[in-house]
């Protein structure tokens, strides 16, 4: 099997966790390459629900799971996640990049103060990446070092004036924070030490040994820092290309790029959403689809399937195949349409606007879609291993319509949250 990069093809929450869990079975390594605790990847198996914010969703298969260099890590939250998953502080198959950046409490405080207008998850993601880019942040290798406490204190001195000017801390609070956080984070560093390594080299060696690597993206293509609906985006690159930079994927090694899309569209936080539903129709879809954020519990904004945005995501991320999730939810709601174009001032456009205010102005061009068959669990079970030709006509037509528009095949259909509620064509 080829190495695979899994990315969200919408605004996140497409069901990447479930799909990574499904694909991890046939992989040797699973690598997260971007984002941090803002992600909430839900995996359901054998009646249990697991929510991973950090750990790659391959953990349930006991595969080597890597947090790559592009990930930003809150050590406290990660340790809690490890403990709640393993019942101990040990996750023998987890590896953490020494070069990954560390999220400190002051990053979360800055995010809490300034992230409101974007509707961030409040996990300190933006401030951490921005201090990384400013070359003043600390990496995992710093907090595991013997002189970690002094490295942390020195780094905090670099941001002292800013923290006080922005009223994150008073002078006295800063001093107290500096002392307590340096001791606390150096202790986390000691707990992390066994997991920390050169993860890019692990990926390289796996490639040499013909092992299969699965790269797990977080968030979605439309939240990408460069190509998403800026400034209403996250602070990392969410495209497949980020797996090379943040996860150690090796250019030239054959790779399959799989995008995940829901059968409709959702978005959390602020920002343009041309096909957003309002009122009862939105409430109904949200309730039927359980559309509440896995990280923050916020109600997700819901809308018609935006094929125009999906095609942009396919193109920009180089997606070669799509997995479509939540077809079972679509079957239970009426009136969901497909958007096949955008108009501005009554004139159809042939580009995806880069400017958020312009995107707010677009009028979607809709086409009605035939309601898809509402199959019982038993009927779905009978379709296990089915080809597309064997699907009920309405589902087949829906898939074909999407494939024709976005110009890539749908190769996986997910009809429920459990691992076995998946058809691979
Ligand atoms: P941040 O990543 O917390 O800085 O948030 C920036 C934007 O990305 C906000 O609109 C968030 O709601 C959104 N976002 C971040 N992570 C996710 C995710 O995993 N799923 C969906 N939206 C996300």
Coordinates of C-alpha atoms and ligand atoms in Angstrom, one line a residue:
X1 CA 0.0 0.0 0.0
X2 CA 1.2 3.5 -0.8
X3 CA 1.8 6.1 1.9
X4 CA -1.3 8.2 2.4
X5 CA -1.9 11.8 3.4
X6 CA -5.4 12.4 4.9
X7 CA -6.6 16.0 4.9
X8 CA -9.9 17.8 5.6
X9 CA -11.4 19.1 2.4
X10 CA -13.7 21.6 4.1
X11 CA -13.5 23.7 7.3
X12 CA -12.5 20.8 9.6
X13 CA -14.6 18.3 11.4
X14 CA -15.1 16.2 8.3
X15 CA -14.4 12.9 10.1
X16 CA -10.7 12.5 9.6
X17 CA -10.3 10.7 13.0
X18 CA -12.6 7.9 11.9
X19 CA -11.0 7.6 8.5
X20 CA -7.4 7.6 10.0
X21 CA -8.5 4.9 12.4
X22 CA -9.8 2.8 9.5
X23 CA -6.7 3.3 7.4
X24 CA -4.3 2.9 10.3
X25 CA -4.9 -0.8 10.3
X26 CA -2.9 -1.2 7.1
X27 CA -0.2 1.3 8.1
X28 CA 3.0 0.9 10.1
X29 CA 3.3 4.5 11.2
X30 CA 0.7 7.3 11.8
X31 CA 2.0 10.9 11.8
X32 CA 0.2 14.1 12.8
X33 CA 1.9 17.0 11.0
X34 CA 0.1 20.2 11.9
X35 CA -2.0 22.0 14.5
X36 CA -2.3 21.1 18.2
X37 CA -5.0 20.7 20.8
X38 CA -7.4 22.6 18.6
X39 CA -8.1 19.4 16.7
X40 CA -10.7 17.0 18.1
X41 CA -10.5 13.7 16.2
X42 CA -13.3 11.3 17.3
X43 CA -12.9 7.6 16.9
X44 CA -15.6 5.1 17.9
X45 CA -14.8 1.5 18.3
X46 CA -16.6 -1.3 20.1
X47 CA -19.0 1.0 21.7
X48 CA -16.3 3.3 23.2
X49 CA -15.8 6.9 22.0
X50 CA -12.2 8.3 22.0
X51 CA -11.5 11.9 21.4
X52 CA -7.9 12.6 20.4
X53 CA -6.7 16.2 20.5
X54 CA -3.1 15.3 20.1
X55 CA -2.5 11.6 19.8
X56 CA -2.8 10.4 16.2
X57 CA -6.0 8.5 15.6
X58 CA -4.0 5.4 14.9
X59 CA -3.4 4.8 18.6
X60 CA -6.2 2.3 18.8
X61 CA -4.3 0.0 16.5
X62 CA -1.2 0.0 18.6
X63 CA 0.8 1.5 15.7
X64 CA 3.8 3.8 16.1
X65 CA 2.2 7.2 16.3
X66 CA 4.2 10.3 15.8
X67 CA 3.6 14.0 16.6
X68 CA 5.8 15.6 13.9
X69 CA 7.7 18.9 13.9
X70 CA 4.8 20.9 12.5
X71 CA 2.6 20.2 15.6
X72 CA 2.4 22.6 18.6
X73 CA 2.1 20.8 21.9
X74 CA 0.7 21.7 25.3
X75 CA 2.6 19.2 27.4
X76 CA 0.0 19.2 30.3
X77 CA -2.9 18.4 27.9
X78 CA -0.9 15.8 26.1
X79 CA 0.1 14.1 29.3
X80 CA -3.5 14.1 30.5
X81 CA -4.6 12.6 27.1
X82 CA -2.0 9.9 27.4
X83 CA -3.1 9.1 30.9
X84 CA -6.8 9.0 30.1
X85 CA -6.1 6.7 27.1
X86 CA -3.6 4.3 28.7
X87 CA -4.6 4.6 32.3
X88 CA -1.0 5.6 33.0
X89 CA 1.6 8.2 31.8
X90 CA 3.0 5.7 29.3
X91 CA 2.2 5.4 25.6
X92 CA 4.9 3.1 24.5
X93 CA 4.2 3.6 20.8
X94 CA 4.1 7.4 20.9
X95 CA 7.0 9.4 19.5
X96 CA 7.3 13.2 19.7
X97 CA 9.5 15.4 17.5
X98 CA 12.2 17.2 19.5
X99 CA 11.6 20.1 17.1
X100 CA 7.9 20.5 17.8
X101 CA 7.0 23.8 19.5
X102 CA 5.6 24.1 23.0
X103 CA 2.3 25.8 24.0
X104 CA 2.6 27.6 27.3
X105 CA -0.2 29.0 29.5
X106 CA 0.6 32.5 28.4
X107 CA -0.1 31.5 24.7
X108 CA -3.6 30.4 25.8
X109 CA -4.1 33.6 27.8
X110 CA -3.2 35.7 24.7
X111 CA -5.5 33.6 22.6
X112 CA -8.4 33.9 25.1
X113 CA -8.0 37.7 24.9
X114 CA -7.5 38.2 21.2
X115 CA -9.0 35.1 19.5
X116 CA -12.6 36.1 19.9
X117 CA -13.0 37.8 16.5
X118 CA -11.9 34.7 14.7
X119 CA -13.7 32.4 17.1
X120 CA -10.5 30.4 17.8
X121 CA -10.6 27.2 20.0
X122 CA -8.7 29.2 22.7
X123 CA -6.0 26.6 22.8
X124 CA -3.1 29.0 22.3
X125 CA -2.5 27.8 18.7
X126 CA -2.1 31.2 17.0
X127 CA 0.2 32.8 19.6
X128 CA 2.4 29.7 19.7
X129 CA 2.9 29.6 15.9
X130 CA 3.4 33.4 15.8
X131 CA 6.1 33.2 18.4
X132 CA 7.6 30.3 16.6
X133 CA 7.8 32.4 13.4
X134 CA 9.3 35.2 15.5
X135 CA 12.0 32.8 16.6
X136 CA 11.3 33.4 20.3
X137 CA 9.4 30.2 21.2
X138 CA 10.7 27.0 22.9
X139 CA 10.7 23.6 21.4
X140 CA 10.2 20.2 23.0
X141 CA 14.0 19.8 23.0
X142 CA 14.3 22.8 25.3
X143 CA 12.0 21.5 27.9
X144 CA 13.7 18.1 28.1
X145 CA 17.1 19.7 28.4
X146 CA 19.0 19.5 31.7
X147 CA 18.9 23.3 31.9
X148 CA 15.2 23.4 30.9
X149 CA 14.2 25.8 33.8
X150 CA 16.8 28.3 32.8
X151 CA 15.9 28.1 29.1
X152 CA 12.2 28.7 30.0
X153 CA 13.0 31.7 32.2
X154 CA 15.2 33.2 29.4
X155 CA 12.5 32.7 26.8
X156 CA 9.9 34.3 29.1
X157 CA 12.2 37.3 29.5
X158 CA 12.0 37.9 25.7
X159 CA 8.2 38.2 25.9
X160 CA 8.0 39.9 29.4
X161 CA 7.4 43.4 28.1
X162 CA 4.8 42.3 25.6
X163 CA 2.9 40.2 28.3
X164 CA 2.8 43.2 30.7
X165 CA 2.0 45.8 28.0
X166 CA -0.9 43.5 26.8
X167 CA -2.1 43.2 30.4
X168 CA -1.7 39.4 30.4
X169 CA 0.2 39.8 33.7
X170 CA 1.1 42.5 36.1
X171 CA 4.8 42.8 37.0
X172 CA 4.3 40.7 40.2
X173 CA 2.1 38.1 38.4
X174 CA 4.7 37.8 35.7
X175 CA 7.4 37.0 38.2
X176 CA 5.3 34.4 39.9
X177 CA 4.3 32.9 36.5
X178 CA 7.9 32.8 35.4
X179 CA 9.0 30.8 38.5
X180 CA 6.0 28.4 38.6
X181 CA 5.8 27.7 34.9
X182 CA 9.5 27.0 34.5
X183 CA 9.4 24.4 37.3
X184 CA 6.2 22.9 36.0
X185 CA 7.3 22.6 32.3
X186 CA 10.7 21.3 33.1
X187 CA 9.0 18.5 35.0
X188 CA 6.8 17.8 32.0
X189 CA 9.9 17.7 29.9
X190 CA 11.3 14.9 32.1
X191 CA 8.1 12.9 31.7
X192 CA 8.3 13.4 27.9
X193 CA 11.9 12.5 27.5
X194 CA 11.3 8.8 26.7
X195 CA 9.0 9.8 23.8
X196 CA 11.2 12.4 22.2
X197 CA 13.2 11.6 19.1
X198 CA 14.1 12.7 15.6
X199 CA 10.7 11.7 14.1
X200 CA 11.6 12.7 10.6
X201 CA 14.3 10.1 10.6
X202 CA 11.8 7.5 11.8
X203 CA 9.7 8.3 8.8
X204 CA 12.7 8.2 6.5
X205 CA 13.8 4.8 7.8
X206 CA 10.2 3.5 7.5
X207 CA 10.3 4.5 3.8
X208 CA 13.6 2.7 3.3
X209 CA 12.1 -0.4 4.9
X210 CA 9.0 -0.2 2.6
X211 CA 6.8 0.4 5.6
X212 CA 3.5 2.3 5.1
X213 CA 3.1 5.7 6.6
X214 CA -0.2 7.4 7.1
X215 CA -0.1 11.2 7.6
X216 CA -3.0 12.6 9.6
X217 CA -3.9 16.3 8.9
X218 CA -5.8 18.4 11.3
X219 CA -8.4 21.1 10.6
X220 CA -9.4 21.5 6.9
X221 CA -8.1 22.9 3.7
X222 CA -10.4 26.0 3.9
X223 CA -8.8 26.8 7.3
X224 CA -5.3 26.8 5.8
X225 CA -3.2 29.8 6.8
X226 CA -2.2 30.6 3.2
X227 CA -5.1 29.4 1.1
X228 CA -8.0 29.4 3.5
X229 CA -10.6 32.0 4.2
X230 CA -8.0 34.4 5.8
X231 CA -8.0 35.8 8.4
X232 CA -10.7 33.3 9.6
X233 CA -8.3 30.4 9.5
X234 CA -6.0 28.5 11.8
X235 CA -2.3 29.3 12.1
X236 CA -0.8 26.3 10.4
X237 CA -0.8 24.9 7.0
X238 CA -3.6 22.3 6.6
X239 CA -2.9 21.3 3.0
X240 CA -1.4 17.9 2.0
X241 CA 1.8 19.7 1.3
X242 CA 2.2 20.4 5.0
X243 CA 2.8 16.6 5.6
X244 CA 6.2 17.1 3.9
X245 CA 7.2 20.1 6.0
X246 CA 5.6 19.2 9.3
X247 CA 5.6 15.4 9.2
X248 CA 8.7 14.3 7.3
X249 CA 6.9 13.0 4.2
X250 CA 9.6 12.6 1.6
X251 CA 9.2 14.3 -1.8
X252 CA 9.4 11.7 -4.6
X253 CA 8.0 8.8 -2.6
X254 CA 4.7 7.8 -4.1
X255 CA 1.9 9.1 -2.0
X256 CA -1.9 9.0 -2.1
X257 CA -3.7 12.2 -1.1
X258 CA -7.1 11.5 0.4
X259 CA -9.5 14.4 1.2
X260 CA -12.3 13.9 3.6
X261 CA -15.7 15.7 3.0
X262 CA -19.0 15.5 4.7
X263 CA -22.1 15.0 2.6
X264 CA -23.0 18.6 3.6
X265 CA -20.9 21.4 5.0
X266 CA -20.1 22.6 8.6
X267 CA -17.9 25.3 10.1
X268 CA -17.0 26.3 13.6
X269 CA -16.0 29.8 14.6
X270 CA -16.3 33.0 12.6
X271 CA -15.8 33.6 8.9
X272 CA -17.5 33.4 5.6
X273 CA -19.7 30.4 4.9
X274 CA -21.6 31.0 1.7
X275 CA -24.0 28.0 1.9
X276 CA -24.9 28.4 5.6
X277 CA -28.4 27.4 6.7
X278 CA -30.4 29.4 9.2
X279 CA -33.4 28.8 11.4
X280 CA -35.1 25.4 11.8
X281 CA -33.4 23.8 8.8
X282 CA -30.0 24.5 10.5
X283 CA -31.2 23.4 13.9
X284 CA -32.5 20.2 12.4
X285 CA -29.4 19.3 10.5
X286 CA -27.2 20.2 13.6
X287 CA -29.2 18.0 15.9
X288 CA -29.5 15.0 13.5
X289 CA -25.8 15.2 12.6
X290 CA -24.7 15.9 16.3
X291 CA -22.8 18.9 15.0
X292 CA -21.1 20.1 18.1
X293 CA -17.4 20.8 18.3
X294 CA -15.3 17.9 19.6
X295 CA -12.8 20.3 21.2
X296 CA -15.0 23.2 22.5
X297 CA -18.5 21.8 22.4
X298 CA -19.6 24.8 20.4
X299 CA -22.6 24.3 18.1
X300 CA -21.3 24.0 14.6
X301 CA -22.6 26.2 11.8
X302 CA -24.2 23.9 9.2
X303 CA -25.0 24.3 5.5
X304 CA -25.7 22.9 2.0
X305 CA -22.9 21.0 0.3
X306 CA -20.6 23.6 -1.2
X307 CA -19.2 21.8 -4.2
X308 CA -17.6 25.0 -5.5
X309 CA -15.5 25.4 -2.3
X310 CA -14.9 21.6 -2.2
X311 CA -13.5 21.8 -5.8
X312 CA -11.2 24.6 -4.7
X313 CA -10.0 22.5 -1.8
X314 CA -9.4 19.5 -4.0
X315 CA -7.3 21.7 -6.4
X316 CA -5.4 23.6 -3.8
X317 CA -4.5 20.5 -1.7
X318 CA -3.8 18.2 -4.7
X319 CA -6.5 15.8 -3.4
X320 CA -6.6 12.7 -5.6
X321 CA -9.5 10.9 -3.9
X322 CA -12.3 11.8 -1.6
X323 CA -13.9 9.9 1.4
X324 CA -17.4 11.1 2.0
X325 CA -18.8 10.9 5.5
X326 CA -22.2 11.4 7.1
X327 CA -24.3 10.1 4.2
X328 CA -26.5 8.6 6.8
X329 CA -27.2 12.0 8.3
X330 CA -28.0 13.5 4.8
X331 CA -30.6 10.7 4.4
X332 CA -32.4 11.9 7.5
X333 CA -32.8 15.6 6.5
X334 CA -34.6 17.2 3.7
X335 CA -33.8 20.2 1.6
X336 CA -30.0 20.0 1.5
X337 CA -28.9 21.3 -1.8
X338 CA -25.6 21.4 -3.7
X339 CA -23.9 24.7 -4.5
X340 CA -22.3 24.5 -8.0
X341 CA -21.2 28.1 -8.5
X342 CA -20.9 31.6 -7.0
X343 CA -22.3 34.9 -8.2
X344 CA -21.2 38.4 -7.2
X345 CA -23.6 41.2 -8.0
X346 CA -25.6 38.8 -10.1
X347 CA -22.6 37.8 -12.2
X348 CA -21.2 34.3 -12.0
X349 CA -17.5 34.2 -11.0
X350 CA -14.9 31.6 -12.0
X351 CA -12.6 31.8 -9.0
X352 CA -12.7 31.2 -5.2
X353 CA -12.4 34.7 -3.7
X354 CA -9.3 35.2 -1.6
X355 CA -10.9 38.2 0.2
X356 CA -13.1 37.3 3.1
X357 CA -15.5 40.3 2.7
X358 CA -15.9 39.4 -1.0
X359 CA -16.7 35.8 0.0
X360 CA -19.3 37.1 2.4
X361 CA -21.0 38.7 -0.6
X362 CA -21.2 35.7 -2.9
X363 CA -24.6 34.3 -3.8
X364 CA -24.4 30.5 -4.1
X365 CA -25.9 28.9 -7.3
X366 CA -27.8 25.9 -6.0
X367 CA -29.0 22.8 -7.6
X368 CA -31.5 20.5 -5.9
X369 CA -30.4 17.0 -5.1
X370 CA -32.5 13.9 -5.1
X371 CA -33.0 12.7 -1.5
X372 CA -30.6 9.9 -0.7
X373 CA -32.0 6.6 0.5
X374 CA -32.3 6.2 4.3
X375 CA -30.9 2.7 4.8
X376 CA -31.2 0.7 8.0
X377 CA -28.1 -0.7 9.7
X378 CA -28.9 -4.1 8.2
X379 CA -29.2 -2.7 4.7
X380 CA -25.8 -1.0 5.1
X381 CA -24.3 -4.2 6.4
X382 CA -25.4 -6.0 3.3
X383 CA -23.6 -3.4 1.2
X384 CA -20.2 -4.1 2.9
X385 CA -17.7 -4.7 0.1
X386 CA -20.2 -3.4 -2.5
X387 CA -19.1 -1.6 -5.7
X388 CA -20.5 1.8 -6.5
X389 CA -22.8 0.1 -9.1
X390 CA -24.4 -1.9 -6.3
X391 CA -25.4 1.1 -4.2
X392 CA -29.0 2.3 -4.2
X393 CA -29.6 4.6 -7.2
X394 CA -30.0 7.8 -5.2
X395 CA -26.7 7.4 -3.3
X396 CA -25.0 6.3 -6.6
X397 CA -26.3 9.5 -8.3
X398 CA -25.2 11.7 -5.4
X399 CA -21.7 10.3 -5.6
X400 CA -21.5 10.6 -9.3
X401 CA -22.7 14.1 -9.3
X402 CA -20.0 15.1 -6.8
X403 CA -17.3 13.2 -8.6
X404 CA -18.2 14.9 -11.9
X405 CA -18.1 18.3 -10.4
X406 CA -14.9 18.1 -8.3
X407 CA -13.2 15.8 -10.9
X408 CA -11.8 13.2 -8.4
X409 CA -13.4 9.9 -7.4
X410 CA -15.0 9.1 -4.1
X411 CA -13.3 6.0 -3.0
X412 CA -14.7 5.6 0.6
X413 CA -18.2 6.1 1.9
X414 CA -18.8 6.4 5.7
X415 CA -22.3 5.8 6.9
X416 CA -21.8 5.9 10.7
X417 CA -19.2 6.7 13.3
X418 CA -18.0 3.1 13.9
X419 CA -15.0 1.7 12.1
X420 CA -17.1 -1.0 10.4
X421 CA -19.6 1.6 9.1
X422 CA -17.4 2.2 6.1
X423 CA -17.5 1.1 2.5
X424 CA -14.2 1.2 0.6
X425 CA -14.7 1.0 -3.2
Ligands
LIG1 P1 -7.5 28.1 16.2 O1 -7.0 27.0 15.4 O2 -7.9 27.7 17.6 O3 -6.6 29.3 16.2 O4 -8.9 28.6 15.6 C1 -8.9 29.3 14.3 C2 -10.1 28.9 13.5 O5 -10.0 27.5 13.1 C3 -11.5 28.9 14.3 O6 -12.5 29.3 13.4 C4 -11.7 27.5 14.8 O7 -13.0 27.2 15.1 C5 -11.2 26.8 13.6 N1 -10.6 25.4 14.0 C6 -9.5 25.1 14.6 N2 -9.4 23.8 14.7 C7 -10.5 23.3 14.2 C8 -10.9 21.9 14.1 O8 -10.2 20.9 14.4 N3 -12.1 21.7 13.5 C9 -12.9 22.8 13.0 N4 -12.5 24.1 13.2 C10 -11.3 24.3 13.7

